[in-house]
CSV table of C-alpha atoms in Angstrom, one decimal:
chain,number,residue,atom,x,y,z
A,1,MET,CA,-159.1,97.8,38.2
A,2,GLU,CA,-157.6,99.8,35.3
A,3,PHE,CA,-158.5,98.5,31.9
A,4,ALA,CA,-154.8,98.0,30.9
A,5,GLU,CA,-154.4,95.9,34.0
A,6,VAL,CA,-157.5,93.8,33.2
A,7,VAL,CA,-156.1,93.1,29.7
A,8,ARG,CA,-152.6,92.3,31.1
A,9,ARG,CA,-154.0,89.8,33.7
A,10,ARG,CA,-156.4,88.0,31.4
A,11,ARG,CA,-155.4,84.4,30.8
A,12,MET,CA,-157.2,81.1,30.5
A,13,VAL,CA,-157.7,79.6,33.9
A,14,ARG,CA,-158.2,75.9,34.1
A,15,ASN,CA,-158.6,75.2,37.8
A,16,TYR,CA,-161.2,76.7,40.2
A,17,ASP,CA,-162.2,76.7,43.9
A,18,PRO,CA,-165.3,74.5,43.9
A,19,ASP,CA,-166.4,75.9,47.3
A,20,ARG,CA,-166.8,79.5,46.2
A,21,PRO,CA,-169.8,80.1,43.9
A,22,VAL,CA,-169.9,83.2,41.7
A,23,PRO,CA,-172.2,85.7,43.4
A,24,PRO,CA,-175.5,86.3,41.5
A,25,ASP,CA,-174.8,90.0,41.1
A,26,VAL,CA,-171.5,89.1,39.4
A,27,VAL,CA,-173.2,86.6,37.1
A,28,ASP,CA,-175.6,89.4,36.1
A,29,ARG,CA,-172.7,91.8,35.4
A,30,LEU,CA,-171.0,89.2,33.3
A,31,LEU,CA,-174.1,88.8,31.1
A,32,ASP,CA,-174.9,92.5,31.1
A,33,HIS,CA,-171.4,93.2,29.7
A,34,ALA,CA,-171.7,90.3,27.2
A,35,VAL,CA,-174.8,91.8,25.6
A,36,ARG,CA,-173.1,95.1,25.2
A,37,ALA,CA,-170.8,93.6,22.6
A,38,PRO,CA,-171.0,95.0,19.1
A,39,SER,CA,-173.2,93.2,16.6
A,40,ALA,CA,-173.7,93.7,12.9
A,41,GLY,CA,-176.9,95.7,12.3
A,42,PHE,CA,-177.5,95.6,16.0
A,43,ALA,CA,-178.9,92.1,15.3
A,44,GLN,CA,-177.8,90.8,18.7
A,45,GLY,CA,-178.3,87.3,17.4
A,46,TRP,CA,-176.7,85.6,20.4
A,47,GLY,CA,-178.1,83.4,23.1
A,48,PHE,CA,-176.4,82.5,26.4
A,49,LEU,CA,-177.0,79.3,28.4
A,50,VAL,CA,-176.1,79.8,32.0
A,51,VAL,CA,-175.2,76.6,33.8
A,52,GLU,CA,-174.8,76.9,37.6
A,53,GLU,CA,-176.6,74.1,39.5
A,54,PRO,CA,-174.4,71.2,40.3
A,55,ALA,CA,-176.7,68.7,38.5
A,56,ASP,CA,-176.7,70.9,35.4
A,57,ARG,CA,-172.9,71.3,35.4
A,58,GLU,CA,-172.6,67.5,35.6
A,59,ARG,CA,-175.0,67.1,32.7
A,60,PHE,CA,-172.9,69.6,30.7
A,61,TRP,CA,-169.6,67.7,31.3
A,62,ALA,CA,-171.3,64.4,30.6
A,63,ALA,CA,-172.7,65.6,27.3
A,64,THR,CA,-169.6,67.5,26.1
A,65,THR,CA,-166.7,65.3,27.1
A,66,PRO,CA,-165.4,62.9,24.5
A,67,GLU,CA,-164.2,59.4,25.4
A,68,GLY,CA,-160.5,59.2,26.1
A,69,GLY,CA,-158.2,61.9,24.9
A,70,GLY,CA,-155.7,62.1,27.8
A,71,ARG,CA,-157.1,65.3,29.2
A,72,GLU,CA,-157.8,64.1,32.7
A,73,ARG,CA,-155.9,66.9,34.5
A,74,TRP,CA,-157.5,69.6,32.3
A,75,LEU,CA,-160.9,68.2,32.9
A,76,ALA,CA,-160.5,67.8,36.6
A,77,GLY,CA,-159.7,71.4,37.1
A,78,MET,CA,-162.4,72.7,34.6
A,79,ARG,CA,-165.1,70.6,36.3
A,80,ARG,CA,-164.5,72.5,39.5
A,81,ALA,CA,-165.8,75.7,37.9
A,82,PRO,CA,-169.1,76.8,39.6
A,83,LEU,CA,-170.3,78.6,36.5
A,84,ILE,CA,-170.4,77.7,32.8
A,85,VAL,CA,-171.8,80.1,30.2
A,86,VAL,CA,-172.3,78.9,26.7
A,87,PRO,CA,-172.5,81.7,24.1
A,88,HIS,CA,-174.5,80.8,21.0
A,89,ALA,CA,-174.7,82.4,17.6
A,90,ASN,CA,-177.9,82.7,15.6
A,91,GLU,CA,-177.2,83.0,11.9
A,92,SER,CA,-180.9,83.4,11.0
A,93,ALA,CA,-181.2,86.5,13.2
A,94,TYR,CA,-178.6,88.3,11.0
A,95,LEU,CA,-180.0,87.1,7.7
A,96,ARG,CA,-183.5,88.4,8.8
A,97,ARG,CA,-182.0,91.7,10.1
A,98,TYR,CA,-180.2,92.4,6.8
A,99,ALA,CA,-183.4,91.6,4.8
A,100,GLU,CA,-185.1,94.5,6.6
A,101,PRO,CA,-185.8,97.7,4.6
A,102,ASP,CA,-183.1,99.9,6.2
A,103,LYS,CA,-180.4,97.4,5.0
A,104,GLY,CA,-181.5,97.2,1.4
A,105,TRP,CA,-181.2,93.5,0.9
A,106,THR,CA,-184.3,91.6,-0.1
A,107,ASP,CA,-183.2,88.0,0.4
A,108,GLN,CA,-181.5,86.2,3.2
A,109,SER,CA,-178.5,84.9,1.3
A,110,THR,CA,-175.2,84.3,3.1
A,111,ASP,CA,-173.3,85.2,-0.2
A,112,ARG,CA,-172.8,88.9,0.9
A,113,TRP,CA,-171.2,88.1,4.2
A,114,PRO,CA,-167.3,88.1,3.9
A,115,VAL,CA,-167.2,86.2,7.3
A,116,PRO,CA,-169.9,84.8,9.5
A,117,TYR,CA,-170.4,87.9,11.7
A,118,TRP,CA,-172.8,85.9,13.9
A,119,HIS,CA,-169.8,84.0,15.1
A,120,VAL,CA,-167.6,87.1,15.4
A,121,ASP,CA,-170.2,88.9,17.5
A,122,ALA,CA,-170.7,86.0,19.8
A,123,GLY,CA,-166.9,85.8,20.2
A,124,PHE,CA,-166.9,89.5,21.1
A,125,ALA,CA,-169.5,88.8,23.8
A,126,ALA,CA,-167.4,85.9,25.1
A,127,LEU,CA,-164.4,88.2,25.3
A,128,LEU,CA,-166.3,90.7,27.3
A,129,MET,CA,-167.2,88.0,29.8
A,130,LEU,CA,-163.5,87.0,30.0
A,131,LEU,CA,-162.5,90.6,30.7
A,132,THR,CA,-165.3,91.1,33.2
A,133,ALA,CA,-164.3,88.0,35.1
A,134,VAL,CA,-160.8,89.4,35.6
A,135,ASP,CA,-162.2,92.8,36.7
A,136,GLU,CA,-164.3,90.9,39.2
A,137,GLY,CA,-161.3,89.0,40.6
A,138,LEU,CA,-162.3,85.8,38.9
A,139,GLY,CA,-160.7,83.4,36.5
A,140,ALA,CA,-162.3,82.2,33.2
A,141,CYS,CA,-161.5,79.9,30.3
A,142,PHE,CA,-163.0,79.8,26.8
A,143,PHE,CA,-162.9,76.4,25.2
A,144,GLY,CA,-164.6,74.5,22.4
A,145,ILE,CA,-167.3,71.9,22.5
A,146,PRO,CA,-166.0,68.9,20.4
A,147,PRO,CA,-168.0,68.6,17.2
A,148,GLN,CA,-168.8,65.0,17.9
A,149,ARG,CA,-170.5,66.1,21.2
A,150,LEU,CA,-172.7,68.9,19.8
A,151,ALA,CA,-175.7,66.7,19.3
A,152,ALA,CA,-175.5,65.4,22.9
A,153,TYR,CA,-175.1,68.9,24.2
A,154,ARG,CA,-178.1,70.1,22.3
A,155,ASP,CA,-180.2,67.2,23.5
A,156,ALA,CA,-179.1,67.6,27.1
A,157,PHE,CA,-180.1,71.3,27.2
A,158,GLY,CA,-182.9,71.5,24.6
A,159,VAL,CA,-180.9,74.0,22.5
A,160,PRO,CA,-182.9,75.1,19.4
A,161,ALA,CA,-181.5,74.2,16.0
A,162,GLU,CA,-180.9,77.8,15.0
A,163,TYR,CA,-178.5,78.5,17.9
A,164,GLN,CA,-175.0,77.3,17.4
A,165,PRO,CA,-172.7,77.1,20.4
A,166,ILE,CA,-169.4,78.8,19.6
A,167,GLY,CA,-167.7,77.4,22.7
A,168,ALA,CA,-168.2,77.6,26.4
A,169,VAL,CA,-166.7,79.7,29.2
A,170,THR,CA,-165.9,78.3,32.7
A,171,ILE,CA,-165.9,81.0,35.4
A,172,GLY,CA,-165.0,80.9,39.1
A,173,TYR,CA,-162.4,81.8,41.7
A,174,ARG,CA,-159.0,80.7,40.7
A,175,ALA,CA,-157.2,77.8,42.4
A,176,ALA,CA,-153.6,76.7,42.0
A,177,ASP,CA,-153.1,76.0,38.3
A,178,HIS,CA,-150.4,74.8,36.0
A,179,ARG,CA,-149.2,76.9,33.1
A,180,SER,CA,-150.2,75.8,29.7
A,181,PRO,CA,-147.2,74.3,27.8
A,182,SER,CA,-148.3,76.4,24.8
A,183,LEU,CA,-147.0,79.5,26.6
A,184,ARG,CA,-143.4,78.3,26.1
A,185,ARG,CA,-143.9,79.5,22.5
A,186,GLY,CA,-143.8,83.1,23.8
A,187,ARG,CA,-145.8,86.0,22.6
A,188,ARG,CA,-144.9,86.9,19.0
A,189,PRO,CA,-143.1,90.3,18.6
A,190,MET,CA,-145.1,93.2,17.3
A,191,ASP,CA,-143.0,93.6,14.2
A,192,GLU,CA,-144.0,90.0,13.2
A,193,VAL,CA,-147.8,90.6,13.5
A,194,VAL,CA,-148.3,94.3,12.7
A,195,ARG,CA,-147.9,96.0,9.3
A,196,ARG,CA,-148.3,99.7,8.8
A,197,GLY,CA,-149.4,101.3,5.5
A,198,ARG,CA,-149.2,98.1,3.5
A,199,TRP,CA,-148.3,94.5,4.0
A,200,ASN,CA,-144.9,94.3,2.3
């Protein structure tokens, strides 16, 4: 598929065919593309938890789903995904990398970082997975793990303290889905979001 078509077709898919697993070679390509994302100082401070087995997927949803909330339809479709990948960011990997001699910093302070690039880079990796899914004829959805469920998620999967999940990605073959009501807002026109030369 042409890259422009991949970008055009990318959207958050919230319902999957539970009877069609993602082939192992496709899972490998998703991860291989994810680790080709840019990272500050080539720190590569990410970690990916791949959740494929039915019991593990059930454990994921049990650990991450808050009580109530009225999201039954969303959850029913998302739970059908045969693959979940959780990208994590490791701040300490970046702080250690930038304290190395070639970077010139001698401490591991976060004061020099204008934004937390460990989160940005893990987000880049997640986007490459979303685009790869489209190229492979799959659907995918990036979503957040509720803050009140992070401890349960960590306990359920033994995630080390230095790794912070930035969200999760469900992946699978698309099933009939409903359009998000948010799409009624429409895409903002370019002249509202792009400035050339200077802001005003």
